[in-house]
PDB file of C-alpha atoms and ligand atoms in Angstrom:
ATOM      1  CA  MET A   1      -6.392  59.339 -31.058  1.00 65.00           C
ATOM      2  CA  LEU A   2      -2.975  59.357 -29.455  1.00 78.00           C
ATOM      3  CA  LEU A   3      -2.790  61.681 -26.468  1.00 88.00           C
ATOM      4  CA  ALA A   4       0.375  63.687 -25.911  1.00 89.00           C
ATOM      5  CA  HIS A   5       2.446  62.584 -22.914  1.00 89.00           C
ATOM      6  CA  ASP A   6       1.900  65.878 -21.125  1.00 90.00           C
ATOM      7  CA  THR A   7      -1.847  65.578 -21.672  1.00 94.00           C
ATOM      8  CA  GLU A   8      -1.840  62.130 -20.094  1.00 95.00           C
ATOM      9  CA  ALA A   9       0.341  63.319 -17.212  1.00 94.00           C
ATOM     10  CA  ALA A  10      -1.904  66.306 -16.521  1.00 96.00           C
ATOM     11  CA  LEU A  11      -5.031  64.137 -16.565  1.00 98.00           C
ATOM     12  CA  GLN A  12      -3.465  61.584 -14.246  1.00 97.00           C
ATOM     13  CA  ALA A  13      -2.413  64.290 -11.807  1.00 97.00           C
ATOM     14  CA  ALA A  14      -5.883  65.859 -11.851  1.00 98.00           C
ATOM     15  CA  VAL A  15      -7.631  62.512 -11.366  1.00 98.00           C
ATOM     16  CA  ASP A  16      -5.359  61.664  -8.433  1.00 98.00           C
ATOM     17  CA  LEU A  17      -5.994  65.073  -6.919  1.00 98.00           C
ATOM     18  CA  VAL A  18      -9.768  64.642  -7.214  1.00 98.00           C
ATOM     19  CA  ASN A  19      -9.613  61.087  -5.860  1.00 98.00           C
ATOM     20  CA  SER A  20      -7.619  62.247  -2.840  1.00 97.00           C
ATOM     21  CA  GLY A  21     -10.867  63.810  -1.638  1.00 96.00           C
ATOM     22  CA  ALA A  22     -12.558  60.425  -1.200  1.00 93.00           C
ATOM     23  CA  ASP A  23     -13.153  59.231   2.350  1.00 87.00           C
ATOM     24  CA  PRO A  24     -10.624  59.093   4.005  1.00 93.00           C
ATOM     25  CA  ASP A  25      -9.176  62.274   2.558  1.00 97.00           C
ATOM     26  CA  THR A  26      -5.535  61.740   1.591  1.00 96.00           C
ATOM     27  CA  LEU A  27      -4.609  65.385   1.011  1.00 98.00           C
ATOM     28  CA  THR A  28      -4.622  66.772   4.514  1.00 98.00           C
ATOM     29  CA  SER A  29      -0.996  67.784   5.029  1.00 97.00           C
ATOM     30  CA  THR A  30       1.882  69.435   3.218  1.00 96.00           C
ATOM     31  CA  ASP A  31       3.644  66.063   3.221  1.00 97.00           C
ATOM     32  CA  GLU A  32       0.754  64.514   1.326  1.00 97.00           C
ATOM     33  CA  ALA A  33       0.800  67.430  -1.112  1.00 97.00           C
ATOM     34  CA  ASP A  34       4.554  66.863  -1.529  1.00 96.00           C
ATOM     35  CA  ALA A  35       3.955  63.208  -2.380  1.00 97.00           C
ATOM     36  CA  TRP A  36       1.321  64.074  -4.979  1.00 97.00           C
ATOM     37  CA  TYR A  37       3.570  66.796  -6.445  1.00 96.00           C
ATOM     38  CA  ALA A  38       6.563  64.463  -6.670  1.00 95.00           C
ATOM     39  CA  LYS A  39       4.593  61.533  -8.073  1.00 95.00           C
ATOM     40  CA  HIS A  40       3.359  63.636 -10.975  1.00 94.00           C
ATOM     41  CA  ARG A  41       6.746  65.256 -11.558  1.00 88.00           C
ATOM     42  CA  TYR A  42       5.483  68.760 -11.093  1.00 89.00           C
ATOM     43  CA  THR A  43       8.019  71.531 -11.329  1.00 87.00           C
ATOM     44  CA  GLY A  44       7.849  75.226 -10.564  1.00 91.00           C
ATOM     45  CA  ARG A  45       6.597  77.215  -7.632  1.00 95.00           C
ATOM     46  CA  ARG A  46       5.739  75.557  -4.348  1.00 96.00           C
ATOM     47  CA  ASP A  47       4.652  77.625  -1.360  1.00 97.00           C
ATOM     48  CA  ARG A  48       4.214  74.639   0.968  1.00 96.00           C
ATOM     49  CA  ASP A  49       1.940  76.696   3.219  1.00 97.00           C
ATOM     50  CA  ARG A  50      -1.595  76.308   4.531  1.00 96.00           C
ATOM     51  CA  GLN A  51      -3.027  78.468   1.769  1.00 97.00           C
ATOM     52  CA  GLU A  52      -1.572  76.322  -0.995  1.00 98.00           C
ATOM     53  CA  LEU A  53      -2.879  73.160   0.639  1.00 98.00           C
ATOM     54  CA  ALA A  54      -6.298  74.737   1.167  1.00 98.00           C
ATOM     55  CA  ASP A  55      -6.399  75.870  -2.468  1.00 98.00           C
ATOM     56  CA  LEU A  56      -5.490  72.400  -3.744  1.00 98.00           C
ATOM     57  CA  ARG A  57      -8.189  70.841  -1.589  1.00 98.00           C
ATOM     58  CA  ALA A  58     -10.756  73.433  -2.628  1.00 98.00           C
ATOM     59  CA  VAL A  59     -10.194  73.026  -6.370  1.00 98.00           C
ATOM     60  CA  ARG A  60     -11.048  69.321  -6.325  1.00 98.00           C
ATOM     61  CA  PRO A  61     -14.821  69.684  -6.900  1.00 98.00           C
ATOM     62  CA  THR A  62     -14.162  72.085  -9.802  1.00 98.00           C
ATOM     63  CA  LEU A  63     -11.773  69.635 -11.438  1.00 98.00           C
ATOM     64  CA  ARG A  64     -14.168  66.760 -10.846  1.00 98.00           C
ATOM     65  CA  ALA A  65     -16.991  68.662 -12.557  1.00 98.00           C
ATOM     66  CA  LEU A  66     -14.736  69.426 -15.518  1.00 98.00           C
ATOM     67  CA  LEU A  67     -13.392  65.892 -15.858  1.00 98.00           C
ATOM     68  CA  LEU A  68     -16.862  64.353 -15.786  1.00 98.00           C
ATOM     69  CA  ALA A  69     -18.558  66.988 -17.953  1.00 98.00           C
ATOM     70  CA  GLU A  70     -20.325  66.199 -21.202  1.00 98.00           C
ATOM     71  CA  ARG A  71     -18.180  67.202 -24.165  1.00 98.00           C
ATOM     72  CA  ASP A  72     -20.091  70.383 -25.039  1.00 98.00           C
ATOM     73  CA  ASP A  73     -20.157  71.533 -21.407  1.00 98.00           C
ATOM     74  CA  ALA A  74     -16.472  70.699 -21.021  1.00 98.00           C
ATOM     75  CA  ALA A  75     -15.626  72.974 -23.959  1.00 98.00           C
ATOM     76  CA  GLY A  76     -17.277  75.941 -22.283  1.00 98.00           C
ATOM     77  CA  MET A  77     -15.643  75.193 -18.937  1.00 98.00           C
ATOM     78  CA  VAL A  78     -12.200  74.905 -20.528  1.00 98.00           C
ATOM     79  CA  ASN A  79     -12.628  78.238 -22.286  1.00 98.00           C
ATOM     80  CA  ARG A  80     -13.680  79.947 -19.065  1.00 98.00           C
ATOM     81  CA  MET A  81     -10.802  78.479 -17.059  1.00 97.00           C
ATOM     82  CA  LEU A  82      -8.185  79.401 -19.644  1.00 97.00           C
ATOM     83  CA  ALA A  83      -9.555  82.930 -20.014  1.00 97.00           C
ATOM     84  CA  GLU A  84      -9.774  83.533 -16.255  1.00 96.00           C
ATOM     85  CA  SER A  85      -6.192  82.310 -15.826  1.00 94.00           C
ATOM     86  CA  ARG A  86      -4.983  84.351 -18.827  1.00 94.00           C
ATOM     87  CA  ALA A  87      -3.330  81.220 -20.177  1.00 96.00           C
ATOM     88  CA  MET A  88      -0.596  81.615 -22.772  1.00 94.00           C
ATOM     89  CA  PRO A  89       0.635  78.294 -24.185  1.00 94.00           C
ATOM     90  CA  GLN A  90       4.403  77.988 -24.575  1.00 94.00           C
ATOM     91  CA  LEU A  91       6.516  75.010 -25.624  1.00 95.00           C
ATOM     92  CA  LEU A  92       9.204  74.138 -23.089  1.00 93.00           C
ATOM     93  CA  ARG A  93      11.870  71.478 -22.645  1.00 94.00           C
ATOM     94  CA  HIS A  94      13.265  71.155 -19.134  1.00 89.00           C
ATOM     95  CA  ASP A  95      14.339  68.749 -16.399  1.00 86.00           C
ATOM     96  CA  GLY A  96      14.798  65.939 -18.891  1.00 88.00           C
ATOM     97  CA  ILE A  97      11.208  66.217 -20.140  1.00 86.00           C
ATOM     98  CA  ASP A  98      10.941  66.599 -23.913  1.00 90.00           C
ATOM     99  CA  TRP A  99       8.978  69.414 -25.591  1.00 92.00           C
ATOM    100  CA  HIS A 100       5.653  69.990 -23.931  1.00 90.00           C
ATOM    101  CA  VAL A 101       3.260  72.831 -23.327  1.00 91.00           C
ATOM    102  CA  HIS A 102       3.034  75.040 -20.274  1.00 92.00           C
ATOM    103  CA  ALA A 103       0.219  77.547 -20.481  1.00 95.00           C
ATOM    104  CA  VAL A 104       1.049  79.518 -17.333  1.00 94.00           C
ATOM    105  CA  ALA A 105       4.368  80.691 -15.951  1.00 93.00           C
ATOM    106  CA  ALA A 106       6.187  78.410 -13.512  1.00 92.00           C
ATOM    107  CA  ASP A 107       6.076  81.092 -10.791  1.00 95.00           C
ATOM    108  CA  GLU A 108       2.265  81.226 -10.740  1.00 95.00           C
ATOM    109  CA  PRO A 109       0.564  79.633  -7.709  1.00 96.00           C
ATOM    110  CA  LEU A 110       0.431  75.838  -7.953  1.00 97.00           C
ATOM    111  CA  VAL A 111      -3.349  75.647  -7.943  1.00 97.00           C
ATOM    112  CA  ARG A 112      -3.598  78.003 -10.904  1.00 96.00           C
ATOM    113  CA  ARG A 113      -1.121  75.875 -12.836  1.00 96.00           C
ATOM    114  CA  VAL A 114      -3.097  72.747 -11.995  1.00 97.00           C
ATOM    115  CA  ILE A 115      -6.305  74.361 -13.231  1.00 97.00           C
ATOM    116  CA  VAL A 116      -4.697  75.487 -16.490  1.00 97.00           C
ATOM    117  CA  GLU A 117      -2.893  72.200 -17.137  1.00 96.00           C
ATOM    118  CA  THR A 118      -6.084  70.265 -16.529  1.00 98.00           C
ATOM    119  CA  ALA A 119      -8.035  72.614 -18.791  1.00 98.00           C
ATOM    120  CA  MET A 120      -5.418  72.240 -21.549  1.00 97.00           C
ATOM    121  CA  ALA A 121      -5.560  68.448 -21.243  1.00 97.00           C
ATOM    122  CA  VAL A 122      -9.352  68.423 -21.362  1.00 98.00           C
ATOM    123  CA  ALA A 123      -9.132  70.660 -24.447  1.00 97.00           C
ATOM    124  CA  ASP A 124      -7.284  67.768 -26.113  1.00 96.00           C
ATOM    125  CA  LEU A 125      -9.984  65.307 -25.037  1.00 97.00           C
ATOM    126  CA  VAL A 126     -12.732  67.567 -26.366  1.00 98.00           C
ATOM    127  CA  ARG A 127     -10.967  68.053 -29.706  1.00 96.00           C
ATOM    128  CA  GLY A 128     -10.340  64.343 -30.079  1.00 95.00           C
ATOM    129  CA  ASP A 129     -13.847  63.451 -28.851  1.00 96.00           C
ATOM    130  CA  GLU A 130     -12.227  61.389 -26.089  1.00 96.00           C
ATOM    131  CA  MET A 131     -14.111  62.530 -22.979  1.00 97.00           C
ATOM    132  CA  SER A 132     -15.261  58.918 -22.597  1.00 96.00           C
ATOM    133  CA  ARG A 133     -11.804  58.129 -21.224  1.00 96.00           C
ATOM    134  CA  LEU A 134     -13.039  59.632 -17.971  1.00 98.00           C
ATOM    135  CA  SER A 135     -15.726  57.981 -15.882  1.00 97.00           C
ATOM    136  CA  VAL A 136     -16.806  57.165 -12.341  1.00 98.00           C
ATOM    137  CA  CYS A 137     -15.516  53.944 -10.789  1.00 97.00           C
ATOM    138  CA  ALA A 138     -17.643  50.876 -11.580  1.00 96.00           C
ATOM    139  CA  ASP A 139     -17.651  49.885  -7.895  1.00 96.00           C
ATOM    140  CA  ASP A 140     -21.157  50.472  -6.520  1.00 94.00           C
ATOM    141  CA  ASN A 141     -19.877  52.200  -3.404  1.00 94.00           C
ATOM    142  CA  CYS A 142     -17.057  54.257  -4.908  1.00 96.00           C
ATOM    143  CA  GLU A 143     -17.215  57.704  -6.448  1.00 95.00           C
ATOM    144  CA  GLY A 144     -13.581  57.667  -7.595  1.00 97.00           C
ATOM    145  CA  LEU A 145     -12.673  58.961 -11.035  1.00 98.00           C
ATOM    146  CA  VAL A 146     -11.282  56.533 -13.588  1.00 98.00           C
ATOM    147  CA  LEU A 147      -8.884  57.639 -16.316  1.00 97.00           C
ATOM    148  CA  ASP A 148      -8.722  54.965 -18.968  1.00 96.00           C
ATOM    149  CA  LEU A 149      -5.607  55.341 -21.106  1.00 94.00           C
ATOM    150  CA  THR A 150      -5.610  51.709 -22.230  1.00 92.00           C
ATOM    151  CA  ARG A 151      -5.811  50.940 -25.916  1.00 89.00           C
ATOM    152  CA  ASN A 152      -8.736  48.558 -25.541  1.00 91.00           C
ATOM    153  CA  ARG A 153     -10.664  50.759 -23.070  1.00 91.00           C
ATOM    154  CA  SER A 154     -10.651  48.097 -20.398  1.00 91.00           C
ATOM    155  CA  ARG A 155     -10.234  50.181 -17.257  1.00 94.00           C
ATOM    156  CA  ARG A 156     -13.366  50.371 -15.102  1.00 95.00           C
ATOM    157  CA  PHE A 157     -12.114  50.824 -11.555  1.00 96.00           C
ATOM    158  CA  CYS A 158     -10.341  53.760  -9.921  1.00 95.00           C
ATOM    159  CA  SER A 159      -7.812  51.623  -8.055  1.00 93.00           C
ATOM    160  CA  THR A 160      -6.528  48.103  -7.657  1.00 93.00           C
ATOM    161  CA  THR A 161      -8.396  48.025  -4.339  1.00 93.00           C
ATOM    162  CA  CYS A 162     -11.723  48.531  -6.127  1.00 95.00           C
ATOM    163  CA  ALA A 163     -10.767  46.175  -8.969  1.00 94.00           C
ATOM    164  CA  ASN A 164      -9.779  43.399  -6.538  1.00 94.00           C
ATOM    165  CA  ARG A 165     -12.872  43.830  -4.362  1.00 92.00           C
ATOM    166  CA  ASN A 166     -15.091  43.443  -7.417  1.00 92.00           C
ATOM    167  CA  ALA A 167     -13.093  40.519  -8.796  1.00 89.00           C
ATOM    168  CA  VAL A 168     -13.614  38.693  -5.494  1.00 87.00           C
ATOM    169  CA  ALA A 169     -17.330  39.533  -5.482  1.00 86.00           C
ATOM    170  CA  ALA A 170     -17.708  38.309  -9.065  1.00 87.00           C
ATOM    171  CA  TYR A 171     -15.835  35.109  -8.238  1.00 88.00           C
ATOM    172  CA  ARG A 172     -18.115  34.441  -5.248  1.00 89.00           C
ATOM    173  CA  ALA A 173     -21.217  35.108  -7.354  1.00 89.00           C
ATOM    174  CA  ARG A 174     -20.007  32.624  -9.971  1.00 89.00           C
ATOM    175  CA  ALA A 175     -19.220  30.049  -7.286  1.00 89.00           C
ATOM    176  CA  ARG A 176     -22.719  30.494  -5.814  1.00 87.00           C
ATOM    177  CA  SER A 177     -24.459  30.072  -9.163  1.00 86.00           C
ATOM    178  CA  ALA A 178     -22.294  27.022  -9.970  1.00 84.00           C
ATOM    179  CA  ARG A 179     -23.483  25.357  -6.767  1.00 79.00           C
ATOM    180  CA  ALA A 180     -27.142  26.226  -7.344  1.00 69.00           C
TER     181      ALA A 180
HETATM  182 ZN1   ZN B 201       7.166  71.115 -17.782  1.00 69.28          ZN
HETATM  183 ZN1   ZN B 202     -13.185  52.896  -6.937  1.00 69.28          ZN
END
């Protein structure tokens, strides 16, 4: 199933937000929130205050639970989130981005928009039976989320850091067994 570009963008933003909570936390300042916001081309309301930062940080476990949920559980969570946020999907075209769906108004608090956009994206994954695109990093010591948007489902690590560390470990293991 082909995922819509806004679905992919929303998932990527949510995964990055969740992964920012790994040790060391990389969402501890408004500047770091700005970087995340800019990277994922968010638009709309920004408060840039302590409350907004605190809300973004606090929503991470909720998003993590949703993104890693079994399909049937994810469906229930999506429904609850959309109902609680009184989501109303609307097609928009703005800032050079072609037609895509916003399900809450642009002047709603950022964290509410993140929740709704993530819920809408997960709705697509549930419908397409694609929840398997989300997993936990294959590194033994990493809890990072992995979003695999590759055609051949080859992505297993949350970051190039984890991928490289494991490539080196695998190389050393092969070298050891070749010598034995
Ligand atoms: Zn938009
Ligand atoms: Zn990792």
